CSV table of C-alpha atoms in Angstrom, one decimal:
chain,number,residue,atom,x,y,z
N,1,UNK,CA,-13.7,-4.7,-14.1
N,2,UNK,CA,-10.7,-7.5,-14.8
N,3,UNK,CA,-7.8,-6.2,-15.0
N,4,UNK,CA,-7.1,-8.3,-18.1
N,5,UNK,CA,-10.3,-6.8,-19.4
N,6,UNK,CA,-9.4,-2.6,-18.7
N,7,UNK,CA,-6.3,-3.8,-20.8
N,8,UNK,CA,-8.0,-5.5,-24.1
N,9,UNK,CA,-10.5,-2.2,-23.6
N,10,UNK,CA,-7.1,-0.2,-24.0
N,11,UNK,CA,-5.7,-2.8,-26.7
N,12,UNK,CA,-8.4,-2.8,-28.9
N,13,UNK,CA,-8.7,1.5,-29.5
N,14,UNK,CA,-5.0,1.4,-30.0
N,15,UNK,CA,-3.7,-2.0,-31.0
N,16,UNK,CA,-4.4,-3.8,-34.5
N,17,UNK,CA,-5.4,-7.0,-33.7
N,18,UNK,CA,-3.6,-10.0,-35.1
N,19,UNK,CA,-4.7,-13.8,-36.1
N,20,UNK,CA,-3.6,-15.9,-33.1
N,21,UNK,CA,-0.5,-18.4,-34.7
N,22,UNK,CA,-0.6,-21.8,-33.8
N,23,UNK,CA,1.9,-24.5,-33.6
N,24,UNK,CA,2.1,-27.7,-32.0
N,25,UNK,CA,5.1,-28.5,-29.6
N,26,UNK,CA,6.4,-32.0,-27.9
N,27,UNK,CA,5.4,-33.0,-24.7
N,28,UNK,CA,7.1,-32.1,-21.7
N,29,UNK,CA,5.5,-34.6,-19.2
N,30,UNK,CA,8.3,-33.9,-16.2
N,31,UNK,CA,8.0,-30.2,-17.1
N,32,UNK,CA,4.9,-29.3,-17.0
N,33,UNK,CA,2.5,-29.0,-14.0
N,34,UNK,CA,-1.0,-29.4,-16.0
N,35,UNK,CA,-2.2,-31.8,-13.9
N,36,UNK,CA,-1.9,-30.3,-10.4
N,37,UNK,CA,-4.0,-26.9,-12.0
N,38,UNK,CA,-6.4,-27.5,-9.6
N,39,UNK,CA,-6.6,-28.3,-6.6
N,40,UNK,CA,-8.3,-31.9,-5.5
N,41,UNK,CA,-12.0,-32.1,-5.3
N,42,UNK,CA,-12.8,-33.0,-2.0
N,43,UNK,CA,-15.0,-36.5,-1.3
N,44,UNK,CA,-18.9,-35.7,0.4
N,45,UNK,CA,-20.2,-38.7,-0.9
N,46,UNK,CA,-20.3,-40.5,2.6
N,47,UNK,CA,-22.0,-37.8,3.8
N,48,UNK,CA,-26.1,-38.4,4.1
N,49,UNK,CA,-28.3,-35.9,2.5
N,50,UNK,CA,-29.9,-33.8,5.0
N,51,UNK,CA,-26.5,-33.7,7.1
N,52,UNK,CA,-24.3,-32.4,4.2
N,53,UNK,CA,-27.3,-30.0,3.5
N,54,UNK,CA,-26.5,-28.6,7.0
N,55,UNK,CA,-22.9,-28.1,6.1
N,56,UNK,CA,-23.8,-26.0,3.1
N,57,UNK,CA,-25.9,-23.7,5.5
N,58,UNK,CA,-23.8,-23.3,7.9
N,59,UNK,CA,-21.0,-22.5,5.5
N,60,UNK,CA,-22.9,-19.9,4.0
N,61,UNK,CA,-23.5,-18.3,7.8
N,62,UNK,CA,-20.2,-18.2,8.5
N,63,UNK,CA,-19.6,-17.0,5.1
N,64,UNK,CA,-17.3,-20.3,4.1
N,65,UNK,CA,-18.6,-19.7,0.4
N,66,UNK,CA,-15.8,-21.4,-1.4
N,67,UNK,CA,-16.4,-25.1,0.3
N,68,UNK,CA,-20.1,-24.2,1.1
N,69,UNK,CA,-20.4,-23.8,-2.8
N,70,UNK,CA,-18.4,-26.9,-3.4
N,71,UNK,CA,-20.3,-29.3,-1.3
N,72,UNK,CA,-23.2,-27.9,-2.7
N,73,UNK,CA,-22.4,-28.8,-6.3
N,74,UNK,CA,-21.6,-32.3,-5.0
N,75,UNK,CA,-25.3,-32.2,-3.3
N,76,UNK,CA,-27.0,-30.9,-6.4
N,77,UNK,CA,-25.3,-33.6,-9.1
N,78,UNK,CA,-25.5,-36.9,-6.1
N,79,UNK,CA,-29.2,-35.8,-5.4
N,80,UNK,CA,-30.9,-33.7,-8.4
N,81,UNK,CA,-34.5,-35.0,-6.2
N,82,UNK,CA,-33.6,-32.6,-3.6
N,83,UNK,CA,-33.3,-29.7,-5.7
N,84,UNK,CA,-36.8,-28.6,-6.2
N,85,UNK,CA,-37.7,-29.4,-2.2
N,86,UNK,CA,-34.6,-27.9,-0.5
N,87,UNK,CA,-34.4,-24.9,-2.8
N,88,UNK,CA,-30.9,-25.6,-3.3
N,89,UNK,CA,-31.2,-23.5,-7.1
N,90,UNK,CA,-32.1,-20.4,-5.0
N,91,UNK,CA,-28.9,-21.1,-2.7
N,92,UNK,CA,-26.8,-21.6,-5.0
N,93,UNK,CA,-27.4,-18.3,-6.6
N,94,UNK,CA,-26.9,-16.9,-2.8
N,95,UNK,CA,-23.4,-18.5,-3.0
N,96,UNK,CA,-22.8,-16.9,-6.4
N,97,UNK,CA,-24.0,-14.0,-5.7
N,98,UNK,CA,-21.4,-13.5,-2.6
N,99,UNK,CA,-18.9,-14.9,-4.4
N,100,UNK,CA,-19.3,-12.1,-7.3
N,101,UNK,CA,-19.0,-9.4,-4.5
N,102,UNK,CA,-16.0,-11.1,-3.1
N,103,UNK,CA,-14.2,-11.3,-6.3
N,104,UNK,CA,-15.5,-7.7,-7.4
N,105,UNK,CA,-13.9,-6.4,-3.9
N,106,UNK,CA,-10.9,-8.0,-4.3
N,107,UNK,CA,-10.5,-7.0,-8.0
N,108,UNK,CA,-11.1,-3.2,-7.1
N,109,UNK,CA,-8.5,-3.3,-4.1
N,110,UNK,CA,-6.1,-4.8,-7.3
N,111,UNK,CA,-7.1,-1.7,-9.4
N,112,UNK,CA,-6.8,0.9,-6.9
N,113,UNK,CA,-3.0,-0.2,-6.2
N,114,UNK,CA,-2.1,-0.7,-9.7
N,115,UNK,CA,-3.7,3.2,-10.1
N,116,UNK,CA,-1.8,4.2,-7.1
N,117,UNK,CA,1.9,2.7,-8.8
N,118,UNK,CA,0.9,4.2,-12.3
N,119,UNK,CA,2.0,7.6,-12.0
N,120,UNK,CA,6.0,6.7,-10.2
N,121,UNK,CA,6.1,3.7,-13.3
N,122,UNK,CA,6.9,6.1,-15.7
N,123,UNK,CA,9.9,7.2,-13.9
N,124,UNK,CA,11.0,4.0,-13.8
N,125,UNK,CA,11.2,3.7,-17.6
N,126,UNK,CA,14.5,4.1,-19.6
N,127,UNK,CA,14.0,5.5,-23.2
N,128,UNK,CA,15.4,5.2,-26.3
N,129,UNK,CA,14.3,6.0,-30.0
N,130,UNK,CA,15.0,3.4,-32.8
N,131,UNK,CA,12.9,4.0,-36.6
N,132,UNK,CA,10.9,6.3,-35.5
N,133,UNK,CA,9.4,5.0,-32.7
N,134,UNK,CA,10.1,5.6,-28.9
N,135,UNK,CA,10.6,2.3,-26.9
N,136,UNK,CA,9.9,2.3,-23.5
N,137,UNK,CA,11.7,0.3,-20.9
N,138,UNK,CA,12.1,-0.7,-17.2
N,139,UNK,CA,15.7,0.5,-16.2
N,140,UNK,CA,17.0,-3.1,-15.0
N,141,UNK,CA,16.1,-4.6,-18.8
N,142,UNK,CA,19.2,-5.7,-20.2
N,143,UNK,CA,21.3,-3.0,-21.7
N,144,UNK,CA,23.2,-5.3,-24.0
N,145,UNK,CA,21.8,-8.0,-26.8
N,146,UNK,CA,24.3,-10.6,-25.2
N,147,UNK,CA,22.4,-11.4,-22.1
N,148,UNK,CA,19.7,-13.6,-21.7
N,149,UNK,CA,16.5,-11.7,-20.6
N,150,UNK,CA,12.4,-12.2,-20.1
N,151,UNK,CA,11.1,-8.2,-20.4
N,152,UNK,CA,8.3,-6.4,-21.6
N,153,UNK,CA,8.0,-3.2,-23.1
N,154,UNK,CA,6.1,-1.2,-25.3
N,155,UNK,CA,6.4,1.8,-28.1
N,156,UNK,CA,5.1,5.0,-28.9
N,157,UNK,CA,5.1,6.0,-32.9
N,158,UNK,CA,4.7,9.6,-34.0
N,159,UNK,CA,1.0,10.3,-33.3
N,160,UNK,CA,1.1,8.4,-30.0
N,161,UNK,CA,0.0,5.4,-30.8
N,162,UNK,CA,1.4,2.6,-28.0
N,163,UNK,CA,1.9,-0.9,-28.2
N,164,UNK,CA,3.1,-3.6,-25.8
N,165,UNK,CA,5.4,-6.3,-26.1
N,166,UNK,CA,7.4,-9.7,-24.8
N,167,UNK,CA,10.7,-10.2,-25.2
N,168,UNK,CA,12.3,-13.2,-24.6
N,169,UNK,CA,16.2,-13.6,-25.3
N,170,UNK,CA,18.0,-17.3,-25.3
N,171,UNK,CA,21.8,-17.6,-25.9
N,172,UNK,CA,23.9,-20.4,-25.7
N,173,UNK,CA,26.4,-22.5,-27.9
N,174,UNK,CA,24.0,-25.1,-29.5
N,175,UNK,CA,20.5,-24.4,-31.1
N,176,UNK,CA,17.7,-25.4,-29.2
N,177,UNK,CA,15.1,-24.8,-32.1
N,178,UNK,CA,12.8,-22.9,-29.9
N,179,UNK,CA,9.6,-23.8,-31.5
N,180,UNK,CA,6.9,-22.6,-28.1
N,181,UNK,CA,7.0,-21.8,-24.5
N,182,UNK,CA,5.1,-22.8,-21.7
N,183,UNK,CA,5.3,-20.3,-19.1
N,184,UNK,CA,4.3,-21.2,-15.5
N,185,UNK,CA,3.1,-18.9,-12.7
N,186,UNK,CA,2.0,-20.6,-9.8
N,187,UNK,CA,1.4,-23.9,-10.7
N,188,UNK,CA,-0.7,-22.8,-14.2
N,189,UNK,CA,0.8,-22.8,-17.3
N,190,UNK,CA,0.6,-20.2,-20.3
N,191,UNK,CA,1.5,-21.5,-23.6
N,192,UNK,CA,3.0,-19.2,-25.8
N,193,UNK,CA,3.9,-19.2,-29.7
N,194,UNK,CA,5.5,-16.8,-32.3
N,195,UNK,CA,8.0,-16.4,-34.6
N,196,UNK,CA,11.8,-17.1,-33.2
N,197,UNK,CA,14.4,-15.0,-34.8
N,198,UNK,CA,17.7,-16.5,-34.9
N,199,UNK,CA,21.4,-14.9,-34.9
N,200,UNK,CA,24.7,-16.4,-34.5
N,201,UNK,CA,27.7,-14.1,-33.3
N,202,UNK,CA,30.7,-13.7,-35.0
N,203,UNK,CA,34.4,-14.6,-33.1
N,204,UNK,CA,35.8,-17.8,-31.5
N,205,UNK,CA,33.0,-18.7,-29.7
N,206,UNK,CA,29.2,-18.0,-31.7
N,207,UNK,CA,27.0,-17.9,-29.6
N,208,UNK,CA,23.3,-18.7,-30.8
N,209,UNK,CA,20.7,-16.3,-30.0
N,210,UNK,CA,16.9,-17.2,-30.0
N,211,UNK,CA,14.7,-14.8,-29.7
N,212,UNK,CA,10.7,-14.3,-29.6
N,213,UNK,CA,9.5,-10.5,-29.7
N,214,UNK,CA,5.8,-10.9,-29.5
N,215,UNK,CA,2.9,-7.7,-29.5
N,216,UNK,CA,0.6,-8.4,-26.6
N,217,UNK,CA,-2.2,-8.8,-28.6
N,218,UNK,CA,-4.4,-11.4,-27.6
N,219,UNK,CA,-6.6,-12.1,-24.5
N,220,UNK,CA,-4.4,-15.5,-23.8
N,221,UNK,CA,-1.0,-12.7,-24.1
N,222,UNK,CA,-2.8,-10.7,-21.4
N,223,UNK,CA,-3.5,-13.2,-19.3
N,224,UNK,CA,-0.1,-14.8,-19.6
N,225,UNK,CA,1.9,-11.0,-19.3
N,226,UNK,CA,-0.3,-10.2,-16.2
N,227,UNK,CA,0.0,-13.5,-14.3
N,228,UNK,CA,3.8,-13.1,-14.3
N,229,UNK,CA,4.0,-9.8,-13.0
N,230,UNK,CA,1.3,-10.7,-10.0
N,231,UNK,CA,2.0,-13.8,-9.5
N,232,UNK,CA,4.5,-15.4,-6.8
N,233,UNK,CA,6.4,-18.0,-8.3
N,234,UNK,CA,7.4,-17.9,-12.4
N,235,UNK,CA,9.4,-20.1,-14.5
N,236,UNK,CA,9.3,-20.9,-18.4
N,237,UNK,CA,10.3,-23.3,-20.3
N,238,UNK,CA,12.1,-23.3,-23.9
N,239,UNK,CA,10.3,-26.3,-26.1
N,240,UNK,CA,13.1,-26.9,-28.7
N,241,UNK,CA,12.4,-29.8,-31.6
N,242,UNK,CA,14.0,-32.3,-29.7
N,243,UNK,CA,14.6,-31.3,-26.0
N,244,UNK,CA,13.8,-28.3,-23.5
N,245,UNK,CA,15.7,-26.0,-21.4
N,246,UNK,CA,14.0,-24.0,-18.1
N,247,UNK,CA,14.8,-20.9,-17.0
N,248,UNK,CA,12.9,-19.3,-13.3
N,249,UNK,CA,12.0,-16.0,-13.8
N,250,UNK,CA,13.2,-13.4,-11.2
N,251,UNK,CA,11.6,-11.8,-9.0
N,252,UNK,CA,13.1,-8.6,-10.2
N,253,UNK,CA,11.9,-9.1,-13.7
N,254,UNK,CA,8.7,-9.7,-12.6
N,255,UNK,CA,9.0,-6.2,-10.9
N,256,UNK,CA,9.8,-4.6,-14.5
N,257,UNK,CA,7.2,-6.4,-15.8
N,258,UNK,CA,4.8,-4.9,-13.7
N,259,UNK,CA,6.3,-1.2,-14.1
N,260,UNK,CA,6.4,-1.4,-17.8
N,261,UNK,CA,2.4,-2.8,-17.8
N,262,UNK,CA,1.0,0.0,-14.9
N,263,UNK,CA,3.6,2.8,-17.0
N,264,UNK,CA,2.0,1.9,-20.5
N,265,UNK,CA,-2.4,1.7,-18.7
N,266,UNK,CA,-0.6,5.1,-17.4
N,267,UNK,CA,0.3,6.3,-20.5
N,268,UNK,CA,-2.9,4.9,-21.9
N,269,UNK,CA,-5.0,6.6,-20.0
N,270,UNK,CA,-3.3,10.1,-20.9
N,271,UNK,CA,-3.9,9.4,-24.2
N,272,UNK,CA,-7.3,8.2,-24.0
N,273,UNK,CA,-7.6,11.6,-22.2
N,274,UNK,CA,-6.2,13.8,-24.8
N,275,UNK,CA,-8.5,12.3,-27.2
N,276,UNK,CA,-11.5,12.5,-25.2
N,277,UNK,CA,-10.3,16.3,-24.8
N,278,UNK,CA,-9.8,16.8,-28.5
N,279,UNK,CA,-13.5,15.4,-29.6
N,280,UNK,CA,-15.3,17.6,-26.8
N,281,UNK,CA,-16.4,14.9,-24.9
């Protein structure tokens, strides 16, 4: 199962789900890295027929599913007459089908770690109580409101109930109008929307603080919360009314991203436990 998936299962029994906001934002042509999602399609076109259909066979011997698949689509759309006499339905499904086992393989390996981590997570979680609620956090978050942060955490009320958030913290002297986020992990980008709360310090200097604290409650918020504590590289970007501001994200928050997400499944699963307990089954 997706990881992203086992999460919504989790988030949908204990989460109330809310309508997805919307708002447009400016373009950030230099910022963003849209157009180099995926990766270029490689040219068969000058290959003949019955030659590239060799390729694709001997791809799938060597089990080179990823190009054999790819040259096969090309064969299939350049040569739909060939489809019918070279079976290439059938071995296409045959790619699939290996493909799926892959995936599935490598999806259980990501599973059986993120089991594995669950348990120590917990211990990694500092924990504080604030109107009735207990909030869970990873013990390098910020301790003070006057630093810039990227964290996740999540809550527990009085009869267990959990829920997980984003926070994002932005300080400086002048506004930025934070009006979205795009948030990149390895060359994809997330956008992200939600209501900015702003404050402005007393003393000499006011700072400005913008700040987004968002429930992980949408598939898109999943996605976007998981890729940046698995992926390698991760960077957002601030989208103000008028201009921008980019910030990398760490590799140690990153880390606390990931502890506070495999503490809360851990936590999760205890209570989905207790309650299985409780009805008998």
């Amino acid at each position: 199962m997706k990881i992203t998936n086992i999460i919504l299962s989790l988030l949908l029994v204990i989460l109330s789900i809310s309508c997805k906001e919307s708002a447009e934002k400016p373009s950030i042509k230099d910022n963003s890295t849209r157009q180099v999602e995926e990766a270029p399609v490689e040219d068969y076109s000058d290959i003949p027929a019955d030659e590239l259909h060799k390729h694709i066979l001997a791809h799938y011997d060597l089990r080179q599913y990823k190009i054999g698949k790819s040259k096969l689509k090309v064969l299939i759309e350049s040569r739909p007459d060939l489809i019918d006499s070279l079976n290439l339905e059938v071995l296409q499904n045959d790619f699939d089908l290996k493909l799926s086992e892959i995936k599935q393989k490598e999806e259980a390996l990501i599973e059986r770690e993120r089991k594995m981590r669950m348990p120590n997570a917990t211990k990694r979680m500092k924990i504080s109580k604030e109107n009735g609620l207990t909030i869970y956090e990873d013990t390098t978050t910020p301790e003070f409101d006057s630093t810039e942060s990227f964290h996740a955490y999540y809550t527990k009320d009085n009869v267990g109930v959990l829920k997980l958030y984003l926070k994002i913290r932005y300080i400086d002297t002048q506004w930025l109008n934070i009006e979205s986020y795009i948030v990149t992990v390895d060359q994809l980008d997330y956008d992200l929307t939600g209501p900015i709360e702003q404050i402005e310090t007393r003393g000499k200097k006011k700072y400005k603080h913008e700040i987004l604290d968002v429930a992980i409650d949408t598939v898109e918020k999943l996605e976007l919360i998981n890729a940046v504590a698995s992926g390698e590289n991760a960077t957002a970007v601030y989208v103000g009314k008028s201009t921008y501001k980019k910030r990398d994200i760490s590799k140690d928050q990153q880390l606390a991203i990931r502890n506070v997400i495999d503490a809360y499944l851990f936590e999760a699963d205890m209570t989905m436990g207790d309650l299985k307990t409780s009805l008998g089954s």
